mmCIF file of C-alpha atoms in Angstrom:
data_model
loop_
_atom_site.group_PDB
_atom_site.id
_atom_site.type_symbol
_atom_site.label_atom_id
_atom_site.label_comp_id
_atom_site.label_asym_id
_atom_site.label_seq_id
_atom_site.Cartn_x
_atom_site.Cartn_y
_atom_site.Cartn_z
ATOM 1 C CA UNK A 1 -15.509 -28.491 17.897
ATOM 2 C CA UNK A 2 -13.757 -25.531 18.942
ATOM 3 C CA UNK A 3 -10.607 -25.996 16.540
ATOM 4 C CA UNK A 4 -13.148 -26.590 13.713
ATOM 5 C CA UNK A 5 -15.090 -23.115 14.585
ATOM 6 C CA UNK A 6 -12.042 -21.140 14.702
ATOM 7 C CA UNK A 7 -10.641 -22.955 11.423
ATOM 8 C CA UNK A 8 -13.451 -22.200 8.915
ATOM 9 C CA UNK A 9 -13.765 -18.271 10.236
ATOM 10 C CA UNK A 10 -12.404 -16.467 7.275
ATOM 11 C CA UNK A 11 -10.439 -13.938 9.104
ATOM 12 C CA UNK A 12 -8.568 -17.175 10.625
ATOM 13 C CA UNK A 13 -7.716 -18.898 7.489
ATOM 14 C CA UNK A 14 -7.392 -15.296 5.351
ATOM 15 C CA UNK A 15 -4.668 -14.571 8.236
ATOM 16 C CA UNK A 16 -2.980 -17.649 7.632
ATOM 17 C CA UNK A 17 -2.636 -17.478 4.094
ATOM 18 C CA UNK A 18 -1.579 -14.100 3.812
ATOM 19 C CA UNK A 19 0.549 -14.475 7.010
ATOM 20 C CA UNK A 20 2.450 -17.469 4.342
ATOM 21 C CA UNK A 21 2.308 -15.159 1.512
ATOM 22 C CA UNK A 22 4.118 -12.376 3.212
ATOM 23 C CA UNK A 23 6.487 -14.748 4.231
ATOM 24 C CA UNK A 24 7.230 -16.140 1.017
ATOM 25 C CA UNK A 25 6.776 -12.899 -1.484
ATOM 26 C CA UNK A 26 7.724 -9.504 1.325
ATOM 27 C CA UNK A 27 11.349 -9.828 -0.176
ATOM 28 C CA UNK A 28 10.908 -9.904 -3.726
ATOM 29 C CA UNK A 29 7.789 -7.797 -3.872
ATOM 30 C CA UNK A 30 9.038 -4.998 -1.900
ATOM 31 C CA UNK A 31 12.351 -4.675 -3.630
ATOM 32 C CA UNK A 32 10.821 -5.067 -6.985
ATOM 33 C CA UNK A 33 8.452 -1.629 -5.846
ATOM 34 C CA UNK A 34 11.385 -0.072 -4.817
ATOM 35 C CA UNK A 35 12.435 -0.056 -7.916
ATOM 36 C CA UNK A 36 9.475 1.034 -9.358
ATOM 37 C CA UNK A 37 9.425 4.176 -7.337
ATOM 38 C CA UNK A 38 12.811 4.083 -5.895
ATOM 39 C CA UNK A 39 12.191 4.585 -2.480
ATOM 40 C CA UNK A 40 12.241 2.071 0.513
ATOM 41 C CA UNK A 41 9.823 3.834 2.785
ATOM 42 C CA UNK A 42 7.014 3.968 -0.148
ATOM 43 C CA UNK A 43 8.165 1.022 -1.431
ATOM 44 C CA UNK A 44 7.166 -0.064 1.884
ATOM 45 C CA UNK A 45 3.713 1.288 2.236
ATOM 46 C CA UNK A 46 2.786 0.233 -1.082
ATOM 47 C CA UNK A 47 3.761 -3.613 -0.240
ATOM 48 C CA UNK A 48 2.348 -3.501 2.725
ATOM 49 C CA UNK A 49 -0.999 -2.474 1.134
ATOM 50 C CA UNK A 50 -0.819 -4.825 -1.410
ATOM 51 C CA UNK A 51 -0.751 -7.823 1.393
ATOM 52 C CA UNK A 52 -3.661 -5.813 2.943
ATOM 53 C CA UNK A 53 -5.526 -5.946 -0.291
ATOM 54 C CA UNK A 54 -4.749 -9.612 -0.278
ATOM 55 C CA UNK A 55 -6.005 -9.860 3.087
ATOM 56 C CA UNK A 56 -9.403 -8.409 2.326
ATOM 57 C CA UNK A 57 -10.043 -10.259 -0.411
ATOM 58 C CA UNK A 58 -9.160 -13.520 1.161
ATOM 59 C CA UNK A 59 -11.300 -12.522 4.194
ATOM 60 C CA UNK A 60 -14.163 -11.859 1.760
ATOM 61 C CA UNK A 61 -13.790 -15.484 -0.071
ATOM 62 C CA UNK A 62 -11.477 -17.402 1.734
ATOM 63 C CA UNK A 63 -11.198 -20.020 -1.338
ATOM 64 C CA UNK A 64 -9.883 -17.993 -3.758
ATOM 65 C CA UNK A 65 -6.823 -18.694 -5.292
ATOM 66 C CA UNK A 66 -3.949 -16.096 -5.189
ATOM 67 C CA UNK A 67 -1.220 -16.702 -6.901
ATOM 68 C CA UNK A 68 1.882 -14.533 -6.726
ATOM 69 C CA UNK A 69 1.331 -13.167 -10.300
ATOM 70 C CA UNK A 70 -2.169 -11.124 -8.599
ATOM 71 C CA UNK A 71 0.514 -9.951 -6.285
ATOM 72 C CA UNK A 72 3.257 -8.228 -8.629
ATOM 73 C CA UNK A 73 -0.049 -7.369 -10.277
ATOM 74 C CA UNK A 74 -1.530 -5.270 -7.267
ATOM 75 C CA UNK A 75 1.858 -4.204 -6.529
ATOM 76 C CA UNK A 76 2.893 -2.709 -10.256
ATOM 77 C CA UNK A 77 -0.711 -0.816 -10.283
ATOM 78 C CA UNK A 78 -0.179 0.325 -6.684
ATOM 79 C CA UNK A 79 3.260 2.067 -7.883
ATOM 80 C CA UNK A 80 2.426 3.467 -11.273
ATOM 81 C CA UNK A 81 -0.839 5.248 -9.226
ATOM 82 C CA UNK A 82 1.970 6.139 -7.130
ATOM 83 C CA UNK A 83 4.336 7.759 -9.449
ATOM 84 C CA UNK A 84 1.449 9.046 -11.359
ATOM 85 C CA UNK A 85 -0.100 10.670 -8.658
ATOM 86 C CA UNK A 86 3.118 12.678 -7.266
ATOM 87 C CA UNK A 87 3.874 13.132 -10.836
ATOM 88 C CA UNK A 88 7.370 11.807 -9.627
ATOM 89 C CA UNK A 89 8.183 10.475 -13.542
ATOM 90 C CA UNK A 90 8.548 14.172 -14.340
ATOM 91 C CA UNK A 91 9.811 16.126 -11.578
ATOM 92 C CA UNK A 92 12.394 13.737 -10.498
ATOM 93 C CA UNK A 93 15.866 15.073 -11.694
ATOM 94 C CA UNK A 94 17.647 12.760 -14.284
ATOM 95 C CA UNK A 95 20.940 12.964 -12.557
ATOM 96 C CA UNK A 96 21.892 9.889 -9.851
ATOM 97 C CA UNK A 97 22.778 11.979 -7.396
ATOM 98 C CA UNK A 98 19.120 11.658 -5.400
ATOM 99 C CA UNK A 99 20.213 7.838 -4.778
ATOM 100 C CA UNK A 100 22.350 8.786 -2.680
ATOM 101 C CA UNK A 101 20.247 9.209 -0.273
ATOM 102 C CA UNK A 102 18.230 6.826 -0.703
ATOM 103 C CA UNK A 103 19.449 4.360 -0.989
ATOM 104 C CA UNK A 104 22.204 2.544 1.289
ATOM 105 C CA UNK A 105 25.954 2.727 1.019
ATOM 106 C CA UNK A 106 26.230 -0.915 0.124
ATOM 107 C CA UNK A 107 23.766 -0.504 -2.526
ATOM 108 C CA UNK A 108 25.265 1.919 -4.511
ATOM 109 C CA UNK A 109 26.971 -0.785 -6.378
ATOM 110 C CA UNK A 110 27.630 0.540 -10.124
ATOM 111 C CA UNK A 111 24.824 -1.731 -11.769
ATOM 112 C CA UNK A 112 22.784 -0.641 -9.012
ATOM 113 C CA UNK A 113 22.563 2.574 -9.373
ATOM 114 C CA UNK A 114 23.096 2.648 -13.553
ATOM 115 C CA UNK A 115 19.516 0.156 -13.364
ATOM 116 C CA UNK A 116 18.081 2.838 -10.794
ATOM 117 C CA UNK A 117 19.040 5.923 -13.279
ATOM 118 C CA UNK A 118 17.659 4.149 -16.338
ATOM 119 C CA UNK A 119 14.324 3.191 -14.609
ATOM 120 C CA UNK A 120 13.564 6.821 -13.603
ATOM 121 C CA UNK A 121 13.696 7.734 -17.107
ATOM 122 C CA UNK A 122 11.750 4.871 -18.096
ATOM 123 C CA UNK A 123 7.621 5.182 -18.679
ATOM 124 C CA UNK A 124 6.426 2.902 -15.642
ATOM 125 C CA UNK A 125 5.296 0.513 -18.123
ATOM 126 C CA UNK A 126 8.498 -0.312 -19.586
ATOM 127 C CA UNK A 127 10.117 -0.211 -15.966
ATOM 128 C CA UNK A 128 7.448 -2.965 -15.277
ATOM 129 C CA UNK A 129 8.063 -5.064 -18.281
ATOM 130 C CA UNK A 130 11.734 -4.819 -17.064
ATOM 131 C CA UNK A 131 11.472 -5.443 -13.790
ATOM 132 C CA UNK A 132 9.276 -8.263 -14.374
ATOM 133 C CA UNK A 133 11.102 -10.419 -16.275
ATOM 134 C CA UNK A 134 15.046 -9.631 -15.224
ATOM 135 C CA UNK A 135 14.511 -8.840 -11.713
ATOM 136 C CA UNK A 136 11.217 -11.175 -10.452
ATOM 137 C CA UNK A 137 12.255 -13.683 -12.945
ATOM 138 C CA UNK A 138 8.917 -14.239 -15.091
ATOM 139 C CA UNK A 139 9.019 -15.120 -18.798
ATOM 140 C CA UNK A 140 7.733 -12.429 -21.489
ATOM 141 C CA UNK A 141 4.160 -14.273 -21.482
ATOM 142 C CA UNK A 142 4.253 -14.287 -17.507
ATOM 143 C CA UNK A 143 4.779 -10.536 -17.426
ATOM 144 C CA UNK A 144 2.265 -9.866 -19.797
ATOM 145 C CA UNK A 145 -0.327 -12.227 -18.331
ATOM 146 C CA UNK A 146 0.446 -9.986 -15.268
ATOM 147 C CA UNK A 147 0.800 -6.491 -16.941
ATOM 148 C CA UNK A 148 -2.481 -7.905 -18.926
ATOM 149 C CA UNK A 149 -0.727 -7.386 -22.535
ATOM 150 C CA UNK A 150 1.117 -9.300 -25.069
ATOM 151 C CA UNK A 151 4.396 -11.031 -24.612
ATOM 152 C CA UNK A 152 5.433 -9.315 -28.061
ATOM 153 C CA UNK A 153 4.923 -5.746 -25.854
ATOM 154 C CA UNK A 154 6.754 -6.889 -23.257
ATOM 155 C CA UNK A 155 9.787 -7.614 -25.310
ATOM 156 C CA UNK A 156 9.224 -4.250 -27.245
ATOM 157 C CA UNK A 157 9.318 -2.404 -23.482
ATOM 158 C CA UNK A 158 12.350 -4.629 -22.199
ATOM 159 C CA UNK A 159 13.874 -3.703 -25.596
ATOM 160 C CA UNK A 160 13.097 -0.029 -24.889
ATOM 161 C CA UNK A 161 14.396 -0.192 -21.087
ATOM 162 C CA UNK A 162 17.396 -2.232 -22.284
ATOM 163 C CA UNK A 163 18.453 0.610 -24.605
ATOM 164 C CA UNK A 164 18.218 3.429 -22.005
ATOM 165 C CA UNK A 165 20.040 1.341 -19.748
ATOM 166 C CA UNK A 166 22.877 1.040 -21.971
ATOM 167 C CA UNK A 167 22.395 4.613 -22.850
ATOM 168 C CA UNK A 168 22.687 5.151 -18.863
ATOM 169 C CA UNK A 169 26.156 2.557 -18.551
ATOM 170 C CA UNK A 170 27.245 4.210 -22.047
ATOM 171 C CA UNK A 171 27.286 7.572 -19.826
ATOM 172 C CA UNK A 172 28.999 6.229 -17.020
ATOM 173 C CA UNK A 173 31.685 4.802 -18.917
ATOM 174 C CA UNK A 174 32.194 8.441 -20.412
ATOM 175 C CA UNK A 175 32.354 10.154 -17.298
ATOM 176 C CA UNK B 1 17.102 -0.984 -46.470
ATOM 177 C CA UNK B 2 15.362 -1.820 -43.458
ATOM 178 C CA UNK B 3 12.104 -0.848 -43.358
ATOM 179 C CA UNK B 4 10.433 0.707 -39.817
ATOM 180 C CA UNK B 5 8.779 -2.388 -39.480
ATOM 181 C CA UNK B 6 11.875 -4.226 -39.470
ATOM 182 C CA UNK B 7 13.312 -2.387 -36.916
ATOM 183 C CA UNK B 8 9.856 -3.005 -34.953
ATOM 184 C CA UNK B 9 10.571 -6.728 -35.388
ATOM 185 C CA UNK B 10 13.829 -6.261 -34.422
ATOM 186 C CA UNK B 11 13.077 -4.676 -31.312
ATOM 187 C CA UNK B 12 10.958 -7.225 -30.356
ATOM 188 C CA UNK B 13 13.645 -9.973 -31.273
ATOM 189 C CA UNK B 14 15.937 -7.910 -29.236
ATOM 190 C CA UNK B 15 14.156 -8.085 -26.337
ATOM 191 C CA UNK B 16 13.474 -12.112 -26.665
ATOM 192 C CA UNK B 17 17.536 -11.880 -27.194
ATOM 193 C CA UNK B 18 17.663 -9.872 -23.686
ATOM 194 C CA UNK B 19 15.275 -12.338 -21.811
ATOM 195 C CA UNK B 20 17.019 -15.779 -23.134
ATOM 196 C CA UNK B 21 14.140 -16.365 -25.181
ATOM 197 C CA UNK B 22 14.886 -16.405 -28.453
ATOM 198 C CA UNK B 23 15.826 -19.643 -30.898
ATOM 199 C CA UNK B 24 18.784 -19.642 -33.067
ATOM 200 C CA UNK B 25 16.359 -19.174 -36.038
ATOM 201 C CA UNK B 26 15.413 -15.735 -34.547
ATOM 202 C CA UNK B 27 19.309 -14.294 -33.701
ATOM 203 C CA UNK B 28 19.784 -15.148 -36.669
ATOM 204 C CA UNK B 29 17.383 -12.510 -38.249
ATOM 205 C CA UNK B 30 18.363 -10.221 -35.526
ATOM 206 C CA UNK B 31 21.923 -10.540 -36.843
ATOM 207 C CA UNK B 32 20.996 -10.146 -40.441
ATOM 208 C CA UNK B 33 19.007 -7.260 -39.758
ATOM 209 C CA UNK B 34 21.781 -5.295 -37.448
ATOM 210 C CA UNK B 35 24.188 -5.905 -41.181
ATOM 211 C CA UNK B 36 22.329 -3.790 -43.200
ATOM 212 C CA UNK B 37 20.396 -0.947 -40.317
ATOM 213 C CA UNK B 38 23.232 0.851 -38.870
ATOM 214 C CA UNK B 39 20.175 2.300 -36.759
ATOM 215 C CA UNK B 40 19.548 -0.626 -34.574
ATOM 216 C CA UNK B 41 23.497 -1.261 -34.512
ATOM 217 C CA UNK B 42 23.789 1.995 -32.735
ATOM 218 C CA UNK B 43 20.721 1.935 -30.360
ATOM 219 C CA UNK B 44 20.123 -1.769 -29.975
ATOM 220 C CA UNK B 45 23.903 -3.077 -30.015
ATOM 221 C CA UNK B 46 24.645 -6.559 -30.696
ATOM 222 C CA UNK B 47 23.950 -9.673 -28.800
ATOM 223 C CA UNK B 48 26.493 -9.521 -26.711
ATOM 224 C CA UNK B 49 25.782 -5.910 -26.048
ATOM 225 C CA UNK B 50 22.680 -7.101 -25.229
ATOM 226 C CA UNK B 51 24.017 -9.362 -22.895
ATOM 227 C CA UNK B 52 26.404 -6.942 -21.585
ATOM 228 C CA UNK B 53 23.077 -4.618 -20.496
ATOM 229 C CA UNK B 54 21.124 -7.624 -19.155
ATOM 230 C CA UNK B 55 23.978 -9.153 -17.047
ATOM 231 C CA UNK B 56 24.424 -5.783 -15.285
ATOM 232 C CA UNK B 57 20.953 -5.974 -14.455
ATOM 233 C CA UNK B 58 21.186 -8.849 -13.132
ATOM 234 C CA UNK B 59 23.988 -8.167 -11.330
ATOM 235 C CA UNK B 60 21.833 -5.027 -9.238
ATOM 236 C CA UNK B 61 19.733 -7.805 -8.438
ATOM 237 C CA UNK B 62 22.039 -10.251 -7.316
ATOM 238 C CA UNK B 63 23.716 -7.246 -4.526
ATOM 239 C CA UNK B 64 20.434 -6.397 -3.417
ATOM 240 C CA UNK B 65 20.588 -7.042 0.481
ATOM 241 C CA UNK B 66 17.516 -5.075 1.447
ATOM 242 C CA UNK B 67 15.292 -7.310 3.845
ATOM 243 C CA UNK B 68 12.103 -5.705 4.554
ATOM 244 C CA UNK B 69 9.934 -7.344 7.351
ATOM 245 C CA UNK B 70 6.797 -6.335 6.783
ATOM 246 C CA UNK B 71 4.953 -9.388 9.626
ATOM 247 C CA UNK B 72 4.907 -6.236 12.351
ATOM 248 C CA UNK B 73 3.251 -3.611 10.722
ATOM 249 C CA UNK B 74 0.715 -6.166 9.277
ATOM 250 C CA UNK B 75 0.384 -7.216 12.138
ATOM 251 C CA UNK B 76 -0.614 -3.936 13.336
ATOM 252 C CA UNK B 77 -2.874 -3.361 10.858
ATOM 253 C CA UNK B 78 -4.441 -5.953 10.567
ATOM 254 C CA UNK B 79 -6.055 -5.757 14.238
ATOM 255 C CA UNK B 80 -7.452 -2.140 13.328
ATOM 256 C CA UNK B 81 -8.601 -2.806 10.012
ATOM 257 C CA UNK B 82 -6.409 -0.218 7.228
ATOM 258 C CA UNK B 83 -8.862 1.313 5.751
ATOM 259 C CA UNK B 84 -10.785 2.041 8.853
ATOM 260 C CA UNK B 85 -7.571 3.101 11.120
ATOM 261 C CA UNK B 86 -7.582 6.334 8.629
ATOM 262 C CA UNK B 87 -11.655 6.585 9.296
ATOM 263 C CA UNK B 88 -10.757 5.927 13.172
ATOM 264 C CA UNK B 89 -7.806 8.089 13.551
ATOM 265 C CA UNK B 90 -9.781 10.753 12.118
ATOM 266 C CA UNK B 91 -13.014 10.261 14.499
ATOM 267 C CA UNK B 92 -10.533 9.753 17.187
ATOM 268 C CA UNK B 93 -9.020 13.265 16.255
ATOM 269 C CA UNK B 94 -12.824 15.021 16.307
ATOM 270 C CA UNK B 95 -14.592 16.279 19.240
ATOM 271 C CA UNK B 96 -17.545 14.352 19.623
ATOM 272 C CA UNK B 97 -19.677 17.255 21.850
ATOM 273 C CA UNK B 98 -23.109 16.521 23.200
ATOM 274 C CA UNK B 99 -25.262 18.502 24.938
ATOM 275 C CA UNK B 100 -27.107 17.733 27.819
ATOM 276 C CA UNK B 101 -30.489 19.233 28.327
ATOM 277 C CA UNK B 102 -32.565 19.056 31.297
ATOM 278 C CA UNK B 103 -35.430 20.539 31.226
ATOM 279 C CA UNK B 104 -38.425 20.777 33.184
ATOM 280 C CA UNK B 105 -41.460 18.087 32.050
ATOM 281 C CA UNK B 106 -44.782 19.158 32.299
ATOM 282 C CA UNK B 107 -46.757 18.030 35.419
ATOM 283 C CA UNK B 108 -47.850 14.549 35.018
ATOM 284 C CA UNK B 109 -50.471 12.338 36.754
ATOM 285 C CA UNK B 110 -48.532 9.339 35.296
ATOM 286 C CA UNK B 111 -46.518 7.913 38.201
ATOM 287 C CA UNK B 112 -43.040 8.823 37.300
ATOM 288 C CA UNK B 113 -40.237 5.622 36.743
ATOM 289 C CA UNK B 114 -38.278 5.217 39.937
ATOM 290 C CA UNK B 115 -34.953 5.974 39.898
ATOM 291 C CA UNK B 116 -31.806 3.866 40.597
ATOM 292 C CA UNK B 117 -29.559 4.259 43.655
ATOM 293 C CA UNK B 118 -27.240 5.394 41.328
ATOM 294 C CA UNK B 119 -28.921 8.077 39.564
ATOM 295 C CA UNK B 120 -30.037 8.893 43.006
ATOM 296 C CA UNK B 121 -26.245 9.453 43.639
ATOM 297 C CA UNK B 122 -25.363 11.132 40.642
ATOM 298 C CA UNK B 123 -28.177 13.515 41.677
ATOM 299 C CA UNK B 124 -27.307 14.131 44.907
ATOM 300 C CA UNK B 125 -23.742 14.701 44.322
ATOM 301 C CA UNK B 126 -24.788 17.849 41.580
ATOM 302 C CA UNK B 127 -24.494 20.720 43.695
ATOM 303 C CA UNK B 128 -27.518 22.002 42.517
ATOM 304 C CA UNK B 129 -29.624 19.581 44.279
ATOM 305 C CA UNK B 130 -31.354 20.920 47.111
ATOM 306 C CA UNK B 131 -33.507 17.588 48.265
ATOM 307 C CA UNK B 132 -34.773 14.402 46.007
ATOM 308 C CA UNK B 133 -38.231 14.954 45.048
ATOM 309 C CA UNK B 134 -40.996 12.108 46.595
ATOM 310 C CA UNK B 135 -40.341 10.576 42.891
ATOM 311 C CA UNK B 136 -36.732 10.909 42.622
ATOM 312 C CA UNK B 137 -36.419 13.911 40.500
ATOM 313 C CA UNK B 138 -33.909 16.795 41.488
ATOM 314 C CA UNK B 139 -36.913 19.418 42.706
ATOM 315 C CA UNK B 140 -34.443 22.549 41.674
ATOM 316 C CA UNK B 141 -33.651 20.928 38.004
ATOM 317 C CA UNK B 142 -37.278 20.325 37.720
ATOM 318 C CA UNK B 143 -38.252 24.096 38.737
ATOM 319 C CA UNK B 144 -35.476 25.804 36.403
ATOM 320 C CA UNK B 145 -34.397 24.247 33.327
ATOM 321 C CA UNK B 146 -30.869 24.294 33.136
ATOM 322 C CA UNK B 147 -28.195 23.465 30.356
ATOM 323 C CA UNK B 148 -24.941 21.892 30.375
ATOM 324 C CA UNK B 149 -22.299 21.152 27.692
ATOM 325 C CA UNK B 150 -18.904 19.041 27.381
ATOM 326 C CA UNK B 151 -16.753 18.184 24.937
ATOM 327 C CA UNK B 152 -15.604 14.403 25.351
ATOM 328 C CA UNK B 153 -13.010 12.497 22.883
ATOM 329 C CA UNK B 154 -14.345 9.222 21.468
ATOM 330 C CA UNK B 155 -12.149 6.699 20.060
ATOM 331 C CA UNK B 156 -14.301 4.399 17.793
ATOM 332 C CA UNK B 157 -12.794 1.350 16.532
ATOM 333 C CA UNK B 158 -12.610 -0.014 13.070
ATOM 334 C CA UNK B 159 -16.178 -1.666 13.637
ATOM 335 C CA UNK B 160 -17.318 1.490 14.495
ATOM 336 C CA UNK B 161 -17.612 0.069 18.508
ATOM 337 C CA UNK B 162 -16.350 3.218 20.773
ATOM 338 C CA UNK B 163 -13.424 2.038 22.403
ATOM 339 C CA UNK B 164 -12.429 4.901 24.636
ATOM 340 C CA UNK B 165 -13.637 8.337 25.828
ATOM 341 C CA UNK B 166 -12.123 11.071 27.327
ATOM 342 C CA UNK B 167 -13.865 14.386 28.632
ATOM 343 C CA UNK B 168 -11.864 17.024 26.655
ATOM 344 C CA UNK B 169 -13.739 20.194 28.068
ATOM 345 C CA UNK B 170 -15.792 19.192 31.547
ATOM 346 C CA UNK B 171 -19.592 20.735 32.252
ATOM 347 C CA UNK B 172 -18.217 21.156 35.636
ATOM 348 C CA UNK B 173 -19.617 18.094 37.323
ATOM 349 C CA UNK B 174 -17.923 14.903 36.902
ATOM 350 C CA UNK B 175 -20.871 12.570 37.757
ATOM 351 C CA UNK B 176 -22.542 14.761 34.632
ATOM 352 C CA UNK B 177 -18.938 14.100 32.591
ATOM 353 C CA UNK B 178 -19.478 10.415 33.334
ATOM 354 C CA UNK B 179 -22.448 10.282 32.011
ATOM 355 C CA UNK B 180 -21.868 11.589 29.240
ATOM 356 C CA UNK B 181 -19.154 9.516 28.566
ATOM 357 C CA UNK B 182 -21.084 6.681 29.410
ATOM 358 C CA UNK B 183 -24.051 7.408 26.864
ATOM 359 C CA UNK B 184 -21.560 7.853 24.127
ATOM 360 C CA UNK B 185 -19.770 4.416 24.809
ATOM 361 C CA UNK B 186 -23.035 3.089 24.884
ATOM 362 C CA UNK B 187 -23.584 4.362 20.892
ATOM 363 C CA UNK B 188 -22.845 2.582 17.577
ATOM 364 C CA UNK B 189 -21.149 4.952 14.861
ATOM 365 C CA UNK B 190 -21.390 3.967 11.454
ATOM 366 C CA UNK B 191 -18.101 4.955 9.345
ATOM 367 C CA UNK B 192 -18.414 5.565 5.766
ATOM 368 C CA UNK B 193 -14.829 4.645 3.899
ATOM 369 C CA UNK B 194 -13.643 6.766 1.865
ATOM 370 C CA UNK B 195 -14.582 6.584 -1.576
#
C-alpha cells in the first residue's frame, strides 16, 4: 500500500522521469546551448533550467508526454532570450580570440573553433537551424517541427549558416 | 540568367545538399543552376564545397569531450523548489522585525486566563518583574506599558514554512528573543513568484 502511495505522488514519478531524461539528454542538450551562447557556465544554467521546466510540468501532469524535441525546444528559446537579453549577438567581438578562454585547450580544435566563430555571427535562428540538424542530428522537418517553422526555412538558415561558415574556414585558410 | 528566385531555390536545395537530404533529381538542378549564376558559385560553392563545410562541422562535434553532470545541482534544486530558492534567498536575506508591545489592559472583572509554568518563567526571568500578580500577570508590565523591539532573521522555505530564525538585533532579554522567534516560526508566509 505504501509503494503504491509513494508511486502515484507526482513529485515521485515527475522525479523519476526527469531524473531519466537528464540522464539520457544532459550531454547533448548542454553542449548544443553552449553553442548557442558559447559559454559552459550559461550553457549550464540554461540546461539546468530547462530540466527544471521539465520537472514542473511533469509534477503538474505527471502523464504528459515529453519527448526530447520539447527539450531542444525549451532549450533553443531559453538561449535566444539569453543572447537577446545581454544583447551578446551584438557586442560580442567577431574575432576568435574570446574562445580562448572559454573554452578548453582540447577544444580548440580548428573546426571547433571555425563552427564557434561562424555561429556568433549567425542570427540565433540560423545558429538553431544549424545546430539542430548537424550537431543534435534531427532532419530539416524535425528542426522545424521544433523551431515551429518549415523544413524549407530550415534549409534556407542551414544554407545561410553554411555560407558564413565557409566564409569563417575561407578566412582561416588565408591567415 | 538566374532569376532571385532561383537563387532562393537554390539556397534551399543547398541546404537539403548540406543535410544529406536531397535526391539526385534535386543536385541536379542545384548543379545546373551553379553553371549559369556565378553568384551562388561564389557564396554557395559546389557540392563538395558543401560537403567540405558540413564535414568540418561535424567534425567539432565529433571532438567535443565536454561532460556536464547536471544530477547534483538538480538535485539541489529540486529539494528547494528554483523558482522559490530566488523568493527564499531573498526573504532569507530581509530582516523580518516585529515589535512587541505590552501594554497595560484595562481593569477587567473577567477572570483573567491562567498562565503556563512557562510563561510564568519567561516572566519571572524579565528583570523587570517585581512579583507575579494573583492572576499571573507581571504587576510592573501591567502598571507601565513598556515597548520592546528585535530584529530576528527568518529563513522561509520554498512552501513558504519558516525553517529557521535567528535574532539579528536582541530586545535585551532572551526569554523575550525566544519568543519572538517562536511566534514567527509559528507563521505561514505566502511568497508571490516573480512575474
Amino acid at each position: 500500500m505504501d509503494a503504491l502511495r509513494v508511486t502515484s505522488d507526482p513529485t515521485t514519478i515527475a522525479q523519476a522521469r526527469v531524473e531519466s531524461l537528464v540522464l539520457e539528454y544532459q550531454t547533448k542538450l548542454a553542449r548544443y546551448v553552449r553553442r548557442m551562447v558559447g559559454d559552459a557556465e550559461v550553457a549550464l544554467d540554461l540546461t539546468q533550467d530547462v530540466f527544471l521546466s521539465a520537472f514542473r510540468m511533469l509534477q503538474a501532469d505527471p502523464g504528459r508526454e515529453l519527448s526530447a524535441g520539447w527539450l531542444y525546444r525549451a532549450a533553443t528559446n531559453a538561449a535566444i532570450s539569453f543572447l537577446r537579453r545581454k544583447k551578446i549577438l551584438r557586442v560580442l567581438p567577431l574575432d576568435r580570440e574570446i574562445d580562448r578562454t572559454t573554452w578548453r585547450v582540447d577544444e580548440r580544435s580548428t573546426a571547433s573553433l571555425d563552427l564557434q566563430s561562424a555561429l556568433k555571427r549567425l542570427p540565433a535562428e540560423q545558429s538553431a537551424a544549424l545546430l539542430l540538424t548537424s550537431y543534435a542530428g534531427y532532419s530539416s522537418s524535425e528542426a522545424a517541427a521544433i523551431l515551429g517553422t518549415t523544413s524549407d526555412a530550415i534549409r534556407q538558415r542551414v544554407c545561410r549558416a553554411m555560407r558564413v561558415l565557409r566564409a569563417t574556414m575561407k578566412e582561416d585558410t588565408d591567415r | 540568367m538566374s532569376t532571385p528566385a532561383d537563387c532562393g531555390a537554390a539556397e534551399r536545395l543547398a541546404g537539403a545538399i548540406a543535410l544529406d537530404e536531397a535526391c539526385d533529381v534535386e543536385r541536379e538542378v542545384y548543379r545546373n543552376h551553379l553553371a549559369r549564376c556565378p553568384q551562388c558559385v561564389s557564396q554557395l560553392g559546389g557540392e563538395r564545397d558543401i560537403e567540405r563545410v558540413m564535414a568540418s562541422v561535424a567534425r567539432a562535434r565529433d571532438e567535443e569531450r565536454w561532460e556536464p553532470d547536471l544530477r547534483p545541482s538538480l538535485a539541489r534544486n529540486r529539494s528547494a523548489r528554483p523558482r522559490w530558492s530566488a523568493i527564499a534567498a531573498i526573504a532569507a536575506a530581509a530582516m523580518v522585525i516585529l515589535v512587541v508591545r505590552v501594554v497595560e489592559k484595562p481593569a477587567s472583572t473577567a477572570p483573567q486566563p491562567a498562565v503556563t509554568a512557562q510563561e510564568t518563567r519567561s516572566l519571572a526571568a524579565l528583570g523587570t518583574q517585581t512579583a507575579p500578580h494573583r492572576e499571573g500577570r507581571a504587576e510592573s508590565l501591567a502598571v507601565e506599558p513598556a515597548a520592546f523591539s528585535a530584529t530576528v532573521e527568518l529563513n522561509v522555505n520554498a512552501r513558504g514554512t519558516p525553517v529557521r530564525c535567528a535574532v539579528a538585533k536582541s530586545s535585551g532579554n532572551a526569554v523575550l528573543d525566544r519568543s519572538m522567534c517562536r511566534t514567527a516560526m509559528h507563521a505561514h508566509y505566502a511568497l508571490q513568484p516573480p512575474r
